[in-house]
Coordinates of C-alpha atoms in Angstrom, one line a residue:
Chain A
M1 CA 98.4 220.9 65.1
G2 CA 99.9 218.0 62.9
W3 CA 99.5 215.2 65.0
V4 CA 95.7 215.7 65.3
L5 CA 95.1 216.0 61.8
A6 CA 97.6 212.6 61.3
L7 CA 95.2 210.8 64.4
F8 CA 92.4 212.1 62.9
C9 CA 93.2 210.5 59.0
W10 CA 94.7 207.2 60.5
C11 CA 91.2 206.7 63.3
S12 CA 89.0 208.4 59.4
G13 CA 91.1 205.5 57.2
A14 CA 89.9 202.5 59.4
W15 CA 86.3 203.3 60.1
L16 CA 86.1 203.8 55.8
T17 CA 87.9 201.1 55.8
P18 CA 85.5 198.0 54.4
S19 CA 85.2 195.0 57.3
R20 CA 83.7 191.9 58.1
H21 CA 84.1 192.8 61.6
L22 CA 80.4 190.5 62.7
T23 CA 79.4 190.6 66.2
V24 CA 77.4 188.2 68.3
A25 CA 75.6 189.0 71.4
G26 CA 73.0 186.8 74.4
A27 CA 72.4 183.7 75.9
T28 CA 75.5 182.4 78.0
G29 CA 75.1 179.6 77.8
S30 CA 76.2 178.5 74.7
L31 CA 79.7 180.8 75.3
A32 CA 82.0 179.0 75.7
Y33 CA 81.6 176.8 72.6
L34 CA 80.4 180.3 70.4
R35 CA 84.2 181.1 71.1
R36 CA 85.5 177.7 70.0
A37 CA 83.4 178.2 66.8
A38 CA 83.8 181.8 66.3
A39 CA 87.6 181.3 66.7
D40 CA 87.3 178.7 63.6
F41 CA 85.2 181.2 61.7
E42 CA 88.3 183.4 61.6
K43 CA 90.3 180.8 60.6
T44 CA 88.5 179.7 57.8
Y45 CA 87.3 182.8 56.6
P46 CA 90.3 185.4 56.4
P47 CA 90.0 188.5 57.3
N48 CA 86.2 188.1 59.5
T49 CA 86.4 188.4 62.6
V50 CA 83.6 187.7 65.6
A51 CA 83.1 189.9 68.4
L52 CA 81.4 187.8 71.3
S53 CA 79.3 189.7 74.2
G54 CA 76.5 188.2 76.5
G55 CA 73.9 189.9 77.6
G56 CA 71.5 187.5 77.7
S57 CA 68.7 186.3 75.7
I58 CA 67.0 189.1 75.6
A59 CA 68.9 191.8 74.5
G60 CA 70.2 188.9 72.0
L61 CA 66.5 189.6 70.3
V62 CA 66.4 193.5 71.4
E63 CA 70.6 193.5 70.4
V64 CA 70.5 192.3 66.8
S65 CA 66.7 192.9 65.8
L66 CA 68.0 196.7 66.4
G67 CA 71.0 196.4 64.4
R68 CA 74.1 196.6 66.8
V69 CA 74.3 192.9 66.2
D70 CA 74.6 190.7 63.1
I71 CA 73.6 187.4 65.3
G72 CA 72.0 187.1 68.2
I73 CA 72.0 183.8 70.0
S74 CA 68.6 183.0 72.1
D75 CA 67.0 180.6 73.8
V76 CA 63.5 181.5 73.6
A77 CA 61.7 182.5 70.6
P78 CA 61.1 186.1 69.2
Q79 CA 58.3 187.8 70.6
R80 CA 57.2 191.7 68.9
Q81 CA 58.2 193.8 71.7
W82 CA 61.5 193.2 71.5
T83 CA 62.0 192.3 67.5
R84 CA 59.6 195.3 67.5
G85 CA 58.4 192.7 64.0
V86 CA 61.5 193.1 62.4
D87 CA 61.9 190.0 60.0
L88 CA 64.5 187.3 61.5
S89 CA 65.7 184.9 60.7
S90 CA 67.2 181.5 62.5
L91 CA 69.2 178.6 62.9
A92 CA 68.7 176.3 65.6
L93 CA 72.7 175.8 67.0
G94 CA 71.2 172.9 68.8
R95 CA 69.7 171.8 72.5
I96 CA 71.6 172.6 75.6
P97 CA 70.3 170.4 79.3
L98 CA 68.2 172.4 81.4
L99 CA 69.8 171.1 85.2
I100 CA 68.5 171.6 88.9
I101 CA 71.4 171.9 90.9
A102 CA 71.5 172.3 94.6
H103 CA 74.5 172.3 97.2
P104 CA 76.4 169.2 98.0
G105 CA 74.6 169.7 101.6
V106 CA 71.4 169.2 101.0
G107 CA 70.7 165.5 101.7
V108 CA 67.7 165.1 98.3
S109 CA 69.8 163.9 95.1
S110 CA 66.0 163.6 93.2
L111 CA 62.9 166.3 93.3
S112 CA 59.5 165.8 91.4
T113 CA 58.1 169.0 89.4
A114 CA 55.7 169.2 91.9
T115 CA 58.6 169.7 95.2
I116 CA 60.7 172.9 92.4
R117 CA 57.7 174.3 92.1
A118 CA 57.2 174.2 95.3
L119 CA 61.0 175.5 96.8
Y120 CA 60.7 177.4 93.7
S121 CA 58.0 179.8 95.0
G122 CA 58.4 179.6 98.2
Q123 CA 56.3 177.7 99.2
V124 CA 59.1 174.9 100.7
T125 CA 61.7 176.8 102.8
S126 CA 63.6 173.8 104.4
W127 CA 64.8 170.9 102.8
A128 CA 63.5 169.1 106.1
Q129 CA 60.0 169.6 104.7
V130 CA 61.4 166.8 101.4
G131 CA 63.6 165.0 103.7
G132 CA 66.5 166.6 103.5
R133 CA 68.4 167.8 106.1
P134 CA 67.3 171.5 108.3
D135 CA 68.9 174.2 106.8
P136 CA 66.9 176.4 104.6
V137 CA 66.1 176.3 101.2
V138 CA 68.2 179.6 99.5
V139 CA 66.3 179.7 95.6
M140 CA 68.8 181.1 93.3
T141 CA 67.7 182.3 90.0
R142 CA 68.5 184.9 86.5
P143 CA 67.3 187.7 85.6
L144 CA 63.9 187.7 84.0
S145 CA 66.5 187.9 80.5
S146 CA 68.0 184.9 80.8
G147 CA 66.5 182.4 78.3
A148 CA 67.5 179.7 80.0
R149 CA 64.8 181.4 82.9
Q150 CA 62.2 181.5 80.7
V151 CA 62.7 177.5 80.0
L152 CA 62.2 176.8 83.4
Q153 CA 59.1 178.8 84.3
A154 CA 57.0 178.2 81.0
K155 CA 58.7 173.7 81.5
L156 CA 58.5 173.2 85.4
L157 CA 56.5 176.2 87.2
G158 CA 54.3 176.6 85.0
D159 CA 52.2 179.4 87.0
R160 CA 53.2 179.7 89.2
P161 CA 55.4 182.8 90.4
M162 CA 58.8 182.3 91.4
S163 CA 60.0 183.5 94.8
P164 CA 60.5 187.1 95.5
D165 CA 63.1 185.7 97.9
A166 CA 65.2 184.6 95.1
V167 CA 68.3 185.2 94.4
V168 CA 68.9 186.7 91.1
V169 CA 72.4 186.1 89.7
L170 CA 73.4 187.6 86.3
S171 CA 75.1 184.5 84.4
N172 CA 75.0 180.8 84.3
G173 CA 79.2 180.7 85.2
A174 CA 78.1 182.5 88.2
M175 CA 74.8 180.4 88.5
L176 CA 77.7 177.2 89.3
A177 CA 79.5 178.5 92.1
A178 CA 77.2 180.6 93.8
V179 CA 74.6 176.6 94.4
Q180 CA 78.3 175.6 95.0
E181 CA 79.1 177.6 97.6
T182 CA 75.8 178.6 99.3
P183 CA 74.3 175.9 102.2
G184 CA 70.6 174.7 100.8
A185 CA 70.8 176.8 97.3
I186 CA 69.0 175.4 94.5
G187 CA 69.7 177.2 91.1
F188 CA 69.5 175.7 87.4
V189 CA 72.1 175.4 84.5
E190 CA 72.6 175.2 81.5
S191 CA 75.9 172.1 80.6
G192 CA 75.3 168.7 78.4
I193 CA 77.7 168.0 81.4
V194 CA 76.9 167.0 84.8
P195 CA 78.1 170.2 86.7
S196 CA 80.9 168.5 89.6
R197 CA 81.0 169.8 93.1
V198 CA 76.5 170.3 93.5
A199 CA 74.2 167.9 93.3
L200 CA 72.3 166.9 90.4
M201 CA 68.6 166.5 91.4
A202 CA 66.6 163.9 88.7
V203 CA 63.2 164.9 88.2
G204 CA 60.9 162.4 89.4
V205 CA 62.5 159.3 88.7
T206 CA 64.5 160.5 85.5
Q207 CA 68.5 161.0 86.1
F208 CA 70.1 162.6 84.1
H209 CA 73.9 161.5 83.1
S210 CA 75.9 163.3 80.7
Q211 CA 74.4 160.4 77.6
D212 CA 71.3 161.1 77.9
G213 CA 71.7 164.9 76.9
A214 CA 70.0 165.1 73.3
T215 CA 66.2 163.2 75.0
W216 CA 67.2 165.0 78.7
P217 CA 63.1 166.7 78.7
Y218 CA 63.8 169.9 79.9
A219 CA 66.3 172.4 77.8
V220 CA 66.7 175.0 76.3
T221 CA 67.3 175.6 72.3
P222 CA 69.5 178.2 71.9
T223 CA 69.2 179.8 68.4
A224 CA 71.2 181.9 66.0
Y225 CA 69.0 185.4 64.6
W226 CA 69.8 187.3 61.5
K227 CA 68.0 190.7 60.2
K228 CA 67.4 188.8 56.3
S229 CA 68.8 191.9 54.8
S230 CA 72.0 190.8 56.4
S231 CA 75.4 190.3 54.5
V232 CA 76.3 186.4 53.1
W233 CA 79.2 186.5 56.1
V234 CA 76.6 186.9 58.8
R235 CA 74.9 183.5 57.5
L236 CA 77.3 182.0 56.2
L237 CA 78.3 183.0 60.2
A238 CA 75.3 182.2 61.3
E239 CA 75.4 178.5 59.5
F240 CA 79.2 177.7 60.5
L241 CA 78.1 178.3 64.3
A242 CA 75.4 175.8 63.8
T243 CA 77.5 172.7 62.0
R244 CA 80.2 172.4 64.0
P245 CA 80.6 169.1 64.6
Y246 CA 82.1 169.5 68.0
R247 CA 79.3 171.2 69.5
R248 CA 78.2 168.3 71.5
A249 CA 81.4 168.6 73.5
F250 CA 80.5 172.0 74.8
G251 CA 76.6 170.1 75.4
L252 CA 75.2 171.2 72.9
Y253 CA 72.5 168.5 71.8
P254 CA 71.8 167.8 67.7
R255 CA 67.9 168.4 68.2
A256 CA 66.7 166.0 66.0
S257 CA 67.0 163.1 68.1
Chain B
M1 CA 101.0 231.4 57.9
K2 CA 97.7 233.1 58.0
G3 CA 94.7 230.0 57.1
G4 CA 97.8 227.4 57.8
W5 CA 98.3 224.8 60.4
N6 CA 99.8 227.1 62.8
D7 CA 96.9 229.7 62.4
E8 CA 96.1 230.8 66.1
R9 CA 92.7 230.8 65.8
M10 CA 93.5 226.6 65.3
P11 CA 93.5 225.0 68.9
R12 CA 91.1 228.0 70.1
Y13 CA 88.4 226.6 67.7
V14 CA 89.3 222.7 68.8
T15 CA 88.9 223.9 72.7
R16 CA 85.3 225.6 72.1
G17 CA 84.5 223.0 69.1
A18 CA 85.3 220.2 72.5
T19 CA 83.4 221.7 75.3
L20 CA 80.9 222.2 73.0
L21 CA 80.6 218.7 71.9
F22 CA 81.2 218.2 75.3
G23 CA 78.0 219.9 76.6
L24 CA 75.7 218.6 73.1
M25 CA 76.2 215.0 74.7
A26 CA 75.9 215.9 78.5
L27 CA 72.7 217.4 77.1
S28 CA 71.3 215.4 74.9
L29 CA 72.4 212.3 77.6
M30 CA 70.0 214.4 79.9
A31 CA 67.5 214.9 77.0
V32 CA 67.1 211.0 76.5
L33 CA 66.6 210.2 80.1
V34 CA 63.2 212.6 80.1
V35 CA 61.7 211.3 77.0
G36 CA 62.3 208.3 77.9
A37 CA 61.0 209.0 81.1
W38 CA 57.9 211.5 80.3
P39 CA 55.4 208.6 79.0
L40 CA 55.7 207.3 82.7
L41 CA 55.8 211.0 84.2
R42 CA 52.1 212.0 82.1
E43 CA 50.0 209.4 83.5
P44 CA 47.9 210.7 86.3
R45 CA 49.6 209.3 88.9
P46 CA 53.2 208.8 87.8
L47 CA 54.0 208.8 92.1
T48 CA 51.7 206.2 93.8
N49 CA 52.7 202.9 91.8
L50 CA 56.4 203.9 91.9
M51 CA 56.6 204.8 96.1
S52 CA 55.2 201.5 96.3
P53 CA 57.6 198.4 97.1
L54 CA 56.5 195.9 95.1
W55 CA 58.8 195.4 92.0
S56 CA 56.8 192.9 89.8
P57 CA 57.6 193.4 86.4
L58 CA 56.1 191.2 85.2
T59 CA 52.5 191.9 86.2
H60 CA 53.9 195.7 86.0
R61 CA 54.1 197.1 88.9
F62 CA 56.9 199.1 89.1
G63 CA 57.7 200.3 92.7
L64 CA 61.1 201.3 93.2
V65 CA 61.0 201.6 97.3
P66 CA 63.1 198.8 97.3
F67 CA 66.1 200.1 95.5
V68 CA 66.2 203.9 97.3
A69 CA 66.4 201.6 100.4
G70 CA 69.2 199.7 98.9
T71 CA 71.4 202.3 97.9
I72 CA 71.2 204.8 100.4
A73 CA 72.0 201.7 103.1
V74 CA 74.8 201.0 101.0
T75 CA 76.5 203.8 100.8
V76 CA 75.4 204.7 104.6
M77 CA 77.9 201.3 105.3
A78 CA 79.9 201.9 102.6
L79 CA 81.0 205.5 103.7
G80 CA 80.1 204.5 107.5
L81 CA 83.6 202.7 107.0
A82 CA 85.6 203.8 104.4
I83 CA 85.6 208.0 106.3
P84 CA 87.4 206.5 109.2
V85 CA 89.9 204.2 107.6
G86 CA 90.2 206.6 104.5
L87 CA 90.6 209.4 107.1
G88 CA 92.7 207.8 108.9
T89 CA 95.1 206.4 106.7
A90 CA 95.5 210.4 105.2
I91 CA 96.0 211.5 109.1
T92 CA 99.5 208.6 108.7
L93 CA 100.1 209.7 105.8
A94 CA 100.4 213.4 105.4
R95 CA 101.7 214.0 109.7
L96 CA 103.0 210.5 110.4
M97 CA 105.2 209.0 107.9
P98 CA 108.2 210.3 107.3
Q99 CA 108.7 212.2 104.0
T100 CA 110.4 210.0 101.8
L101 CA 107.7 207.5 102.7
Q102 CA 105.5 210.0 101.4
P103 CA 105.5 209.5 97.3
A104 CA 105.6 205.3 98.1
G105 CA 102.2 205.9 100.4
V106 CA 100.3 208.1 97.7
K107 CA 101.4 206.3 94.6
L108 CA 99.9 202.7 96.2
L109 CA 96.7 204.3 96.9
T110 CA 96.7 206.2 93.3
V111 CA 97.4 202.3 92.5
L112 CA 94.0 201.4 94.0
T113 CA 91.4 203.9 93.5
A114 CA 92.6 202.9 89.1
V115 CA 91.5 199.0 90.1
P116 CA 88.7 198.1 88.2
S117 CA 85.6 197.6 90.4
V118 CA 85.0 193.7 88.9
I119 CA 88.0 193.1 91.5
F120 CA 86.6 194.1 93.8
G121 CA 83.3 192.9 93.2
W122 CA 84.8 189.1 92.1
W123 CA 86.9 189.7 95.5
G124 CA 84.3 189.7 97.5
L125 CA 82.5 187.2 95.6
L126 CA 85.7 185.1 97.2
V127 CA 86.0 186.6 100.4
V128 CA 83.5 188.5 101.7
V129 CA 80.3 187.0 101.1
P130 CA 81.2 183.6 102.8
W131 CA 82.9 185.4 105.5
I132 CA 79.1 187.0 106.3
R133 CA 77.5 183.2 105.3
G134 CA 79.3 182.3 108.0
Q135 CA 78.8 185.0 110.5
V136 CA 74.8 185.6 110.1
G137 CA 74.2 183.0 107.8
G138 CA 71.3 183.0 104.9
P139 CA 73.3 183.5 101.2
G140 CA 75.8 185.9 102.6
F141 CA 74.9 187.8 99.6
S142 CA 74.0 190.9 100.9
L143 CA 74.1 194.6 101.4
L144 CA 76.3 194.4 103.8
A145 CA 78.0 192.5 101.4
A146 CA 77.9 195.5 99.0
G147 CA 78.5 197.6 101.6
V148 CA 81.7 196.2 102.5
V149 CA 83.0 195.8 99.1
L150 CA 82.6 199.4 98.4
S151 CA 83.9 201.0 100.9
L152 CA 86.7 199.1 100.4
M153 CA 86.4 200.4 96.7
L154 CA 86.3 203.8 98.3
M155 CA 88.9 204.0 100.8
P156 CA 92.5 204.7 99.0
T157 CA 89.4 207.0 96.9
F158 CA 89.3 209.0 100.7
S159 CA 92.2 208.4 101.4
L160 CA 94.0 210.4 98.3
L161 CA 91.6 213.3 99.3
Y162 CA 91.9 214.2 102.3
Y163 CA 96.2 213.8 102.5
Q164 CA 95.3 216.3 100.2
A165 CA 93.1 218.2 101.9
L166 CA 95.6 218.1 105.3
R167 CA 99.0 218.6 103.5
A168 CA 96.4 222.5 101.8
V169 CA 96.7 224.1 105.3
P170 CA 99.3 225.7 105.1
S171 CA 102.4 225.1 108.2
R172 CA 102.7 228.0 109.1
Y173 CA 99.1 227.4 111.4
Q174 CA 100.5 224.6 112.4
E175 CA 104.5 226.1 112.9
A176 CA 102.3 228.9 114.7
S177 CA 99.9 225.9 117.2
D178 CA 103.5 223.9 118.5
A179 CA 105.1 227.7 119.0
L180 CA 102.1 228.1 121.7
G181 CA 102.6 224.7 123.2
A182 CA 99.7 222.3 121.9
S183 CA 100.5 219.4 121.2
P184 CA 100.1 217.4 117.6
D185 CA 96.9 215.8 118.3
Q186 CA 95.8 218.9 120.1
T187 CA 97.1 220.9 116.7
L188 CA 95.4 218.2 114.5
I189 CA 92.3 218.8 115.8
G190 CA 91.5 222.6 116.8
V191 CA 94.1 223.3 114.0
V192 CA 94.9 220.9 110.7
L193 CA 91.0 220.0 111.4
P194 CA 89.0 222.2 111.3
C195 CA 91.2 224.3 107.9
A196 CA 90.5 221.8 105.9
F197 CA 87.2 220.9 106.6
P198 CA 85.6 222.6 103.1
A199 CA 87.7 220.3 101.3
L200 CA 87.0 217.4 103.9
V201 CA 83.6 217.7 103.2
Q202 CA 83.9 218.1 99.6
G203 CA 85.9 214.7 99.1
L204 CA 82.9 213.2 101.1
F205 CA 80.2 214.7 98.7
V206 CA 83.2 212.9 95.7
G207 CA 83.1 209.5 97.9
V208 CA 79.6 209.8 98.7
A209 CA 79.1 210.6 94.1
R210 CA 81.2 207.4 93.5
A211 CA 79.4 205.5 96.1
L212 CA 75.8 205.9 94.3
G213 CA 77.2 205.1 90.9
E214 CA 79.0 201.8 91.7
T215 CA 77.1 199.1 89.7
M216 CA 78.9 195.9 89.1
A217 CA 81.2 195.4 92.7
V218 CA 78.1 196.0 94.4
Q219 CA 75.9 194.0 91.1
M220 CA 78.3 191.0 91.7
V221 CA 78.0 190.4 95.9
I222 CA 74.3 192.0 96.8
G223 CA 72.0 189.5 95.5
G224 CA 69.5 190.9 93.2
Q225 CA 66.5 191.1 96.0
T226 CA 63.5 192.8 94.5
L227 CA 61.9 193.0 98.4
M228 CA 61.8 195.5 101.0
P229 CA 65.7 194.3 102.4
K230 CA 64.4 192.1 105.8
G231 CA 68.1 193.5 107.3
L232 CA 71.6 194.3 106.1
A233 CA 72.5 190.7 106.1
A234 CA 69.4 189.9 103.4
P235 CA 69.6 190.2 100.4
G236 CA 68.7 193.6 98.0
A237 CA 69.2 195.4 95.0
T238 CA 70.5 199.5 94.8
L239 CA 69.0 200.9 91.6
T240 CA 72.3 201.2 89.7
T241 CA 72.1 197.1 90.2
Q242 CA 68.2 197.0 89.0
I243 CA 69.3 199.0 86.2
L244 CA 71.5 196.7 85.4
T245 CA 69.7 194.1 85.1
D246 CA 66.8 194.7 83.3
V247 CA 68.0 196.7 80.7
T248 CA 67.9 194.0 78.8
V249 CA 64.7 193.0 79.6
F250 CA 62.4 196.6 78.7
P251 CA 63.0 197.0 74.3
Q252 CA 62.3 201.3 74.4
G253 CA 58.7 202.4 74.7
T254 CA 57.9 199.8 76.7
R255 CA 56.3 201.2 80.3
G256 CA 59.4 199.1 81.6
H257 CA 62.3 200.5 79.7
A258 CA 60.8 204.0 80.2
V259 CA 60.9 203.3 84.4
L260 CA 64.2 202.0 84.7
D261 CA 64.7 205.7 82.5
L262 CA 63.3 207.8 85.8
M263 CA 66.1 205.2 87.8
A264 CA 68.3 206.9 85.4
L265 CA 67.4 210.7 85.3
L266 CA 66.7 210.3 89.4
L267 CA 70.4 208.8 90.2
M268 CA 71.7 212.0 87.6
V269 CA 69.5 214.3 89.5
A270 CA 71.1 213.5 92.7
M271 CA 74.2 213.7 91.1
Y272 CA 73.7 217.1 90.1
L273 CA 72.4 218.0 94.1
L274 CA 75.1 216.7 95.5
V275 CA 77.5 218.9 92.7
R276 CA 75.9 221.4 94.4
A277 CA 76.5 220.3 98.0
A278 CA 79.9 219.3 97.7
E279 CA 80.2 223.1 95.4
R280 CA 78.6 224.9 98.8
W281 CA 80.1 223.2 101.8
G282 CA 83.1 223.0 99.9
T283 CA 83.7 226.4 100.0
R284 CA 82.9 227.8 103.0
S285 CA 85.3 227.5 105.2

């Protein structure tokens, strides 16, 4: 029985030690940046440790409101149904351009907003209808919990519902890989740089270049949310995440510009 | 040492406590799902909405038929592919392979059963989805891709279970059959397989339970489409993959969350029925 007791004491000790283990969850578009910034935070403020996980914007809001994580990252503004009225503080990390991408073989390099709506609503089913090759259109989307999807719906699709034929992929990275690999695919990614091995669509006459990240009209704004009652370390971490000078290298542009 | 740690009563308390804790956990899991799904079950005609083929949470339409159809299709496909290969592997291992090589074969299968499902899903993304896209066109993300990936996950499990079932047949039965002049195939078909049948059926139910419950690997290749599947090569979704996709959208207390609770409850009931069936059919000789 001795080893059981020893194990119990060891576990209890680990639980009872005052810990500064901070947790962050939510939107996946800024996860690469958050990994780097969290590692820097741990180095700057030892013995703090930071655990990161995805799950999507709405998950970030729900989890922080329920107190399951310290900071929730969300591309969409909190709604009462997700936060249950919990009072949250917020700090924007920056803005990430939302880019419309397609498989390189579609034969089209620019789309009007009306065409994007028609493609995403399932009205246009062949790229030949919009001047491309006669390949069937494969619409790729993200789950309902994705902030990027919400932004696409609000800023580009308006009240036109997304095609129910859309293939659902779970993350930003999975979307990029799926569009690269699937002939006829159209999708959207959060990225501050021109993604490789896909056709980047100009929207109307506006073509995205990496130096245009701050002015590109379609963008998500990943924002850190935390409970007002959280510890000073949580606020410090949020401020740290929102102020790193290397944000731009990860496609996060300052909001003001 | 009465009252000390070496007291004989101590292990008894610990084991009883552990059993009680386990029972409470199982009951609380069921209770959470029932309580969560209760607002939906209390509605006047709960089945009317749920039996619809339309899943549109934004318009409060929660038809589960596409997911039930997807679950059945993927499970049947996976079993159809995995059972013959699993049985073939088990027969080879138990009856044809030299005794000295059998432990190595069993070890290999054991390692394969422990491979995390996300690795099978990754392999499905890299190999199965492009292959299906090349063969039948479309996006490649499909029920078929999910069925193939799932079948590969199930094959080692079936092989091991069936190997153990075949090895459990008393050797004297086989020797008696041989003595009567039966060929190895006649012995296999006429003696070994019928004797092992209950255990084979039990293995089948274990496999079905695993197929029904698998989520991650299936989610990575199925396409997540919430319409009624238009064919095996079309994208779709299963009960488990849709729970995973939408679990973060619906906070507790919403109707959407109640629907997800009901979906989980359906899966739990299905698992319970499978276990009961395994007990009933698996013990018949």
